[in-house]
Amino acid sequence: MSHCYHKDHSDLETNISLIGIKKILRQNNIAFLEGYACLSMNCPICEINKCIKNPKIYINKTTGFFMCDKCRCVGSWNILEKLLLLKITSKTIKELEKIKNTLSTDKDYLDEWKIIKKDCVKISKLSKDKYDKILEMLSLKNISQEDMSTLNCLYNESKNVLYFPLYAFDDYLVGFKQLSLNTGTEITIPTSNVSGLIIYKQKNTRSDTTAVVIPTISDLLALISQKLVNFIICLPYNLQYLPQQILPSLENFKKLTLWFGNDDSSWDAARHFSKKLNEERCYFVRSTDLQPRPKVAVDLEYDIKNIIHNAQPIWHQSITTFRYLRHDVLSDLQNIDKVQGVKWKRYPALNRILKGHRRGEFTILTGPTGSGKTTFMSEYSLDLAMQGVNTLWGSFEIRNARLARTMLQQMAGVSLYDNLSDFDMYADAFEMLPIYFMMFHGQQSIKVVMDAVEHATYVHDISHVIIDNMQFMMGISDESKHIDRFWRQDRIISAFRIFATKYNCHVTLVIHPRKERDDEELTTSSIFGSAKASQEADNILIIQDKRLTNIRGKKYLQVAKNRYSGDLGIMTLDFDKTSLSYATKKKSKSETKSTTKICSDNNIDNTSEILKAWLAEESEKYHTVDTYIDEKSNGFEDEESNTDWSLLRFTHVINLRQKALNYARKIWADFIWMVDADIFLTDPNTLTNLVSKGQVVVAPMLKSDGLYSNFWAGMTDDYYYLRTEKYQLILYREDIGCFNVPMVHSAVLINLNMVQSDLLTYNFTNLAQYDGPLDDVITFAVGANNSGVPLYICNDEIYGYIMVPLGKDETIKEDLQRLTNIKLEILSEDHLSLLSSMEKFISSPKIDTLGLDNIYMINLLRRPERRTRMYRLFKELGAHVETFNAVDGRMLNESALEKWGVKLMTEYEDPYHKRPMTTGEIGCFLSHYIIWNKMLEYRYERIMILEDDIRFEPFFRQKLDFVLSELNTLRNSWDLIYIGRKRLMEKEESWVQGSKYLVHAAYSYWTLGYILSATGARKLVEAKPLENMIPVDEYIPILSNVHPRDDWKKHYPVRNLTALSTNPLLIHPTHYTGDQGYISDTENSKIIFENHASDILKTREEL
């Protein structure tokens, strides 16, 4: 979770102390009991409401945070203090009520739990076979169904997930944990600050003040199976952090044995959590090979009773002998890799020197002004946070919004500005990181900063604190100017050193260096102030920047001190401006050497002008660009048309390709990427992916109209295309991977580093016995096949598209239409957009309504990305479309439906999920219904209604013209024509008499797009569908009398809608259920019934 920590200084209760809290309670004659982590007393809030019996309020002894076990009010000590000082009288009762109303309460999750229960079964109700299967998936043997039932857990068979409720004060449900039996992953809801625990109490146990605390559900179940422990407590967030909200529920336990695991992070967590729980009552199972986490110990049949019995106290007033330390030493030696700390994933060089990032250490980072200290530190800390290191940032110089943007871009690895459409995806992922920000800016006193840091470390279990930078705590007040600045700095250094050791938290402090000569390197002596900083630090990192003083100078990070291992060294810092990253990148040869050769001639359009404009803007991105543009050539003597592949044309192309191949060999290029002008690459990582395949020749599979692509899966004896079953399996991606085929063309990568590449040629004269046609790609394929060089086609990604070549008698007009088809397909997927400089070369078609009175597109206002995508498609089609702002199901509730006069059909339930309509489905129906009424109001004869998640068939406009022309010719009566739907009946649909393009529509789902007549709109409206509403794609089949459900049809006695469908369909959905990127605003919404709402996660089509 990325959090803003402390909105202003007033949020910090810097004067809170246990002594102060007790003093106020005693002054007001308030009786209280002091527990391990909390003070407890009668709740003054509940006393306002006399009917609540024995209310008890718990006050955290460290933070002053309070919560009541009856009224569930929570808040800070300063609010409680106001309540305590106000005695309950007739005069103060109103003021007390006012303060009470400002308090927040601990949320319960009863409604959410009821929703989960609908799709689940109690463990106690499962059959023995199903329960045994669950135990098998959990790798458990001896836990009885009765014991597991005491946890009140539920099982969802369809998801294969177990749900465990989290209770506060024994009976208050405040959240739940879910355990996936497929993956073993655990998720806690809510994701932070839950006040509940899973507490197992063995049967017939009356009372006990001893419990074993474990981190995961699998550990809990493993211990239950042994029947050795009366009380077992499972933490809500594993070892990530221990919310202070759970402490009141643990006050009754006098001894807590922490059994977390046999690694360094578990030991760190045990020491950290024990400070919250009160070290005096905490024991821990030491982390040795013979004492692993509970689940592993049970699986290995270790002596569980003995392990728990040997747990040792954490709290000692003094350690005087090696006898106590020997177990710590043994643990460190057995877990040497883990003791070294968390490894950076972005900085392997730093791992080799520092070994890792460890709790309790103090690191200083310094470097010249403008050298990138904050940018480096943001990525340095982000790397650790992405591995679960709870991080607190204190940036006094750069505002948090800017810092967060930098970290977000570093996490995404791309320019956020150029990828705004993906912002929510990146931001959602960033929010899940355990990063907190202090809301300080400018000069701050060390006392205020340390209060905030200590508070955050306690509440959020912070393990890494970054302070940027120390100079902002040096003070600028009149008082501070009379104090020696070196003394002030030493005081700050000392405070952070003590904090790091006391709280076992890593502190990274950024300090500016003193002024040095530009030609001199910084050293540990360059750190501003006295020698105390370098003496106290465990690690000193220095950014050295020699780029401005040396022509071959570089920027690098120097590890100048390393107390843990003593290793010193440097790490080069190469900055990537796009991702704002210093991360070590292994550059592929395709990235480091990129020489581009472009050949263009015999053009009858403005290709030359476009190429020159593109080169002017993009050529700097390439090492060199060798361009050959012949603007005088105008065809070949033996060609019959511009599209005729004559012998001279073939000879010319063969010479161009062979010349390029020879040139690449001459300059010792590593690869040659032979690309034709009629392809569209939509994956920006195409070249990188192909290089990674490690083949001599490899090509990306390109999609097109029909069955055309850039490869053959079979070749005849006379070297022409041979149809094979394998071809379609590759083309339609039923088989995915890289495949050895006899022919690839149009986009081919050749690895010139491999000796076999020397055997490749485009010129038949280089082949020994070639008796095939004069054709560059056939010659290349035959030469490779005969020489044993494999040709690979890869369809592991959607790489792009290729245009179908023009036939001998076709013209540029057909070429333009095919280009339009491919552009529509590319725009449907929202792939890479056109360079703005190229827009001037685009000529858009004339805009009209495609022969209809109007076209409506239904789109939710909260889906602007879909609207933008559809606008691009309509522009390409030349379609004038009116956008209808859809009725948003999120805005609907029971009172809104009453105003609409909506009544749901009582018999209706989703055929797959057995549930009523969702609010999304209701909003969808109302959107279509309003448009039907608009059509009647404006007296339109024919309209088209489209939804916003569609893609168009190739030659859409021409095919639609055929359909409309046929309707005019046939003059058949019709009401509605589907142009996009999902057929649900397998039987063949009958053709409309005399038609080539229309069939009588059987029972169908989806309303992606349809043409509606005025009579059809009237029938749809006059049937009064709002009085017995069902989903719109169920309603239309009912009115056309093809629906299989008679009990639904009876509500609509007049069922005379004539529904037809185009065959083939003219539009399709952009995504099908289960596809990456699939989103349904109708299915993923709420259900309205019994005055509460329920989330729906699956769609009808999913099953």
Coordinates of C-alpha atoms in Angstrom, one line a residue, residues 50-366:
K50 CA -26.9 3.3 29.2
C51 CA -28.2 0.1 27.7
I52 CA -24.8 -1.3 26.8
K53 CA -23.5 -3.6 29.5
N54 CA -19.8 -3.8 30.7
P55 CA -18.3 -1.9 27.8
K56 CA -14.5 -1.9 27.9
I57 CA -12.2 0.5 26.0
Y58 CA -8.6 -0.4 25.3
I59 CA -5.9 2.3 25.0
N60 CA -2.6 1.5 23.3
K61 CA 0.2 2.3 25.7
T62 CA 2.5 3.5 22.9
T63 CA 0.3 5.4 20.5
G64 CA -2.8 6.3 22.5
F65 CA -5.0 4.6 19.9
F66 CA -8.2 3.4 21.4
M67 CA -11.0 1.0 20.6
C68 CA -14.1 -0.2 22.4
D69 CA -15.2 -3.9 22.5
K70 CA -18.9 -3.0 22.4
C71 CA -19.6 0.2 20.4
R72 CA -16.5 -0.4 18.2
C73 CA -15.5 3.2 18.2
V74 CA -11.9 3.9 17.4
G75 CA -9.7 7.0 17.5
S76 CA -6.7 8.8 18.9
W77 CA -6.0 9.7 22.5
N78 CA -6.6 13.5 22.0
I79 CA -10.3 12.7 21.1
L80 CA -10.7 10.3 24.1
E81 CA -9.1 12.9 26.4
K82 CA -11.8 15.4 25.4
L83 CA -14.5 12.9 26.2
L84 CA -13.0 12.1 29.6
L85 CA -12.7 15.7 30.6
L86 CA -16.4 16.3 29.8
K87 CA -18.6 14.9 32.6
I88 CA -22.0 13.6 31.6
T89 CA -24.5 16.2 32.5
S90 CA -27.6 17.6 30.9
K91 CA -25.5 20.6 29.7
T92 CA -22.6 18.5 28.2
I93 CA -24.7 15.7 26.7
K94 CA -25.1 17.4 23.3
E95 CA -21.4 18.2 23.1
L96 CA -20.5 14.6 24.0
E97 CA -22.9 13.4 21.3
K98 CA -21.2 15.7 18.8
I99 CA -17.7 14.3 19.6
K100 CA -19.1 10.8 19.5
N101 CA -20.5 11.4 16.0
T102 CA -17.1 12.4 14.7
L103 CA -15.6 9.1 15.7
S104 CA -15.2 6.3 13.2
T105 CA -16.0 2.7 14.0
D106 CA -14.3 -0.6 13.3
K107 CA -16.1 -1.9 10.2
D108 CA -17.8 -5.3 10.3
Y109 CA -17.8 -7.7 7.4
L110 CA -21.1 -9.5 8.1
D111 CA -22.7 -8.5 4.8
E112 CA -19.6 -9.6 2.8
W113 CA -19.5 -12.9 4.7
K114 CA -23.2 -13.5 3.9
I115 CA -22.4 -13.0 0.2
I116 CA -19.5 -15.5 0.4
K117 CA -21.7 -18.0 2.1
K118 CA -24.1 -18.1 -0.8
D119 CA -21.5 -19.9 -3.0
C120 CA -19.8 -21.9 -0.2
V121 CA -20.4 -24.9 2.0
K122 CA -19.5 -25.2 5.6
I123 CA -16.7 -27.6 6.3
S124 CA -18.9 -29.5 8.7
K125 CA -21.4 -30.1 5.8
L126 CA -18.9 -31.6 3.3
S127 CA -19.0 -35.2 2.5
K128 CA -16.1 -37.3 3.7
D129 CA -14.7 -37.7 0.2
K130 CA -14.6 -34.0 -0.5
Y131 CA -13.1 -33.2 2.9
D132 CA -10.4 -35.8 2.4
K133 CA -9.7 -34.3 -1.0
I134 CA -9.2 -30.9 0.7
L135 CA -6.8 -32.4 3.2
E136 CA -4.9 -34.0 0.3
M137 CA -4.5 -30.6 -1.4
L138 CA -3.3 -29.2 2.0
S139 CA -0.9 -32.1 2.5
L140 CA -2.4 -32.8 5.9
K141 CA -3.5 -36.1 7.3
N142 CA -4.7 -36.0 10.9
I143 CA -6.9 -32.9 11.3
S144 CA -10.5 -33.9 12.0
Q145 CA -13.5 -32.4 10.3
E146 CA -14.8 -31.4 13.7
D147 CA -11.6 -29.5 14.6
M148 CA -11.5 -27.7 11.4
S149 CA -15.2 -26.8 11.7
T150 CA -14.4 -24.8 14.9
L151 CA -12.7 -22.2 12.7
N152 CA -16.1 -21.5 11.0
C153 CA -14.4 -21.8 7.6
L154 CA -16.2 -22.2 4.3
Y155 CA -15.3 -24.0 1.1
N156 CA -16.0 -22.7 -2.4
E157 CA -15.8 -25.7 -4.7
S158 CA -15.9 -23.9 -8.0
K159 CA -12.9 -21.6 -7.0
N160 CA -11.3 -24.3 -4.8
V161 CA -10.8 -21.7 -2.1
L162 CA -11.2 -21.9 1.7
Y163 CA -12.5 -18.8 3.6
F164 CA -11.6 -18.2 7.3
P165 CA -13.3 -15.4 9.3
L166 CA -11.3 -13.0 11.4
Y167 CA -12.8 -12.2 14.7
A168 CA -12.1 -9.4 17.2
F169 CA -13.0 -9.8 20.9
D170 CA -14.1 -13.4 20.1
D171 CA -17.3 -12.8 18.3
Y172 CA -17.1 -9.7 16.1
L173 CA -16.4 -10.5 12.4
V174 CA -14.1 -7.9 11.0
G175 CA -12.6 -9.5 7.9
F176 CA -11.5 -12.8 6.5
K177 CA -8.6 -14.7 5.0
Q178 CA -8.9 -16.8 1.9
L179 CA -6.6 -19.7 1.1
S180 CA -6.4 -20.9 -2.5
L181 CA -5.9 -24.7 -2.6
N182 CA -4.6 -24.4 -6.2
T183 CA -1.7 -22.1 -5.5
G184 CA -1.4 -22.0 -1.7
T185 CA -1.6 -18.2 -1.7
E186 CA -3.4 -16.4 1.2
I187 CA -5.2 -13.1 0.8
T188 CA -6.5 -11.0 3.7
I189 CA -9.6 -8.7 3.5
P190 CA -9.3 -5.9 4.4
T191 CA -5.8 -5.4 3.1
S192 CA -4.7 -3.3 6.1
N193 CA -5.5 -2.5 9.7
V194 CA -7.8 -5.4 10.4
S195 CA -8.6 -5.8 14.1
G196 CA -9.3 -9.6 14.0
L197 CA -7.5 -12.9 14.3
I198 CA -8.0 -16.5 13.6
I199 CA -7.9 -18.1 17.1
Y200 CA -8.2 -21.9 17.5
K201 CA -9.3 -23.2 20.8
Q202 CA -9.0 -26.9 21.5
K203 CA -12.2 -28.7 22.5
N204 CA -13.0 -28.9 26.2
T205 CA -10.3 -26.2 27.0
R206 CA -11.8 -24.0 29.7
S207 CA -9.3 -21.2 29.9
D208 CA -5.7 -20.9 29.1
T209 CA -3.3 -17.9 29.2
T210 CA -0.8 -19.5 26.8
A211 CA -0.9 -19.5 23.0
V212 CA 1.3 -20.2 20.1
V213 CA 1.4 -17.5 17.4
I214 CA 1.9 -18.6 13.8
P215 CA 2.0 -16.6 10.5
T216 CA -0.1 -18.6 8.0
I217 CA -3.2 -20.8 7.7
S218 CA -1.2 -23.8 6.6
D219 CA 0.9 -23.5 9.8
L220 CA -2.3 -23.2 11.8
L221 CA -3.9 -26.3 10.3
A222 CA -0.7 -28.3 10.7
L223 CA -0.5 -27.5 14.5
I224 CA -4.2 -28.2 15.0
S225 CA -3.6 -31.7 13.5
Q226 CA -1.1 -32.4 16.3
K227 CA -3.6 -31.6 19.1
L228 CA -0.8 -30.4 21.3
V229 CA -1.7 -26.7 21.8
N230 CA -4.8 -25.4 23.5
F231 CA -4.7 -22.0 21.8
I232 CA -3.2 -21.2 18.4
I233 CA -3.3 -17.7 17.0
C234 CA -2.9 -17.0 13.2
L235 CA -1.8 -13.5 12.3
P236 CA -3.8 -11.6 9.7
Y237 CA -0.9 -10.4 7.4
N238 CA 1.7 -13.2 7.7
L239 CA 4.9 -11.5 8.7
Q240 CA 4.4 -8.4 6.7
Y241 CA 3.2 -6.3 9.7
L242 CA 1.3 -6.5 12.9
P243 CA -1.6 -4.0 13.1
Q244 CA -2.0 -2.4 16.5
Q245 CA -5.8 -3.0 16.2
I246 CA -5.3 -6.7 17.1
L247 CA -3.5 -6.0 20.4
P248 CA -6.7 -5.7 22.6
S249 CA -7.8 -9.2 21.5
L250 CA -4.5 -10.6 22.9
E251 CA -4.5 -8.9 26.3
N252 CA -5.7 -12.1 28.2
F253 CA -2.7 -14.2 27.2
K254 CA 0.2 -14.2 29.6
K255 CA 2.6 -16.2 27.4
L256 CA 2.9 -16.0 23.6
T257 CA 5.2 -18.3 21.8
L258 CA 6.1 -16.9 18.4
W259 CA 6.8 -19.7 15.9
F260 CA 7.6 -18.1 12.5
G261 CA 10.3 -20.0 10.7
N262 CA 14.0 -20.7 10.4
D263 CA 15.1 -17.7 8.4
D264 CA 16.5 -14.3 9.2
S265 CA 13.3 -12.4 8.2
S266 CA 11.3 -14.6 10.6
W267 CA 13.7 -13.8 13.5
D268 CA 13.5 -10.1 12.6
A269 CA 9.7 -10.2 12.6
A270 CA 9.7 -12.1 16.0
R271 CA 11.9 -9.4 17.6
H272 CA 9.9 -6.6 16.0
F273 CA 6.4 -8.0 16.9
S274 CA 7.5 -8.8 20.4
K275 CA 8.0 -5.1 21.1
K276 CA 4.4 -4.5 20.3
L277 CA 3.1 -7.5 22.2
N278 CA 5.3 -6.8 25.2
E279 CA 8.6 -8.7 25.3
E280 CA 8.1 -9.8 28.8
R281 CA 5.4 -12.4 27.8
C282 CA 7.0 -13.3 24.4
Y283 CA 8.9 -16.5 23.7
F284 CA 10.2 -17.6 20.3
V285 CA 11.1 -20.8 18.6
R286 CA 14.7 -20.2 17.5
S287 CA 15.4 -20.4 13.8
T288 CA 17.6 -23.5 13.3
D289 CA 17.4 -26.3 10.7
L290 CA 15.8 -28.6 13.2
Q291 CA 13.1 -26.0 14.1
P292 CA 11.5 -24.9 10.8
R293 CA 8.1 -23.3 10.5
P294 CA 5.2 -25.4 11.9
K295 CA 3.9 -26.9 8.6
V296 CA 7.4 -28.1 7.6
A297 CA 8.1 -29.4 11.0
V298 CA 4.8 -31.4 11.0
D299 CA 5.6 -32.7 7.4
L300 CA 9.0 -33.9 8.5
E301 CA 7.5 -35.5 11.7
Y302 CA 9.7 -33.5 14.1
D303 CA 8.9 -33.5 17.8
I304 CA 6.5 -30.6 17.9
K305 CA 6.0 -30.7 21.7
N306 CA 9.7 -30.5 22.3
I307 CA 10.1 -27.6 19.9
I308 CA 7.4 -25.6 21.7
H309 CA 8.8 -26.6 25.1
N310 CA 12.3 -25.3 24.1
A311 CA 11.0 -21.9 23.1
Q312 CA 13.1 -19.2 24.8
P313 CA 12.2 -15.8 26.2
I314 CA 12.9 -12.8 24.0
W315 CA 13.3 -10.3 26.8
H316 CA 16.4 -10.3 28.9
Q317 CA 17.8 -7.5 31.0
S318 CA 21.3 -8.6 30.2
I319 CA 23.3 -11.1 28.2
T320 CA 26.4 -12.1 29.9
T321 CA 27.5 -15.5 28.5
F322 CA 28.1 -17.2 25.3
R323 CA 25.6 -19.9 26.4
Y324 CA 22.7 -17.6 25.5
L325 CA 24.4 -16.4 22.2
R326 CA 25.4 -19.8 20.8
H327 CA 22.0 -20.5 19.4
D328 CA 22.0 -17.1 17.6
V329 CA 25.4 -17.9 16.1
L330 CA 24.3 -21.3 15.0
S331 CA 21.2 -19.8 13.4
D332 CA 23.3 -17.2 11.5
L333 CA 25.6 -19.9 10.2
Q334 CA 22.8 -22.2 9.1
N335 CA 21.1 -19.4 7.3
I336 CA 24.0 -17.4 5.9
D337 CA 22.3 -16.4 2.6
K338 CA 19.2 -15.2 4.4
V339 CA 21.2 -13.4 7.1
Q340 CA 23.0 -11.4 4.4
G341 CA 19.6 -9.6 3.8
V342 CA 17.2 -8.9 1.0
K343 CA 18.8 -9.0 -2.4
W344 CA 18.2 -6.3 -4.9
K345 CA 16.8 -7.5 -8.2
R346 CA 17.8 -4.4 -10.2
Y347 CA 21.3 -4.1 -8.8
P348 CA 23.2 -7.4 -9.0
A349 CA 26.5 -5.6 -8.6
L350 CA 25.3 -4.1 -5.3
N351 CA 24.5 -7.7 -4.1
R352 CA 28.0 -8.8 -4.8
I353 CA 29.5 -6.0 -2.7
L354 CA 27.0 -5.3 0.1
K355 CA 25.6 -8.9 0.0
G356 CA 22.1 -7.6 0.7
H357 CA 19.9 -5.1 2.6
R358 CA 19.8 -5.8 6.4
R359 CA 17.6 -4.5 9.2
G360 CA 19.3 -2.5 11.9
E361 CA 22.0 -0.9 9.7
F362 CA 22.7 2.7 9.1
T363 CA 23.6 3.7 5.5
I364 CA 24.7 7.1 4.3
L365 CA 24.4 8.2 0.6
T366 CA 26.2 11.2 -0.7

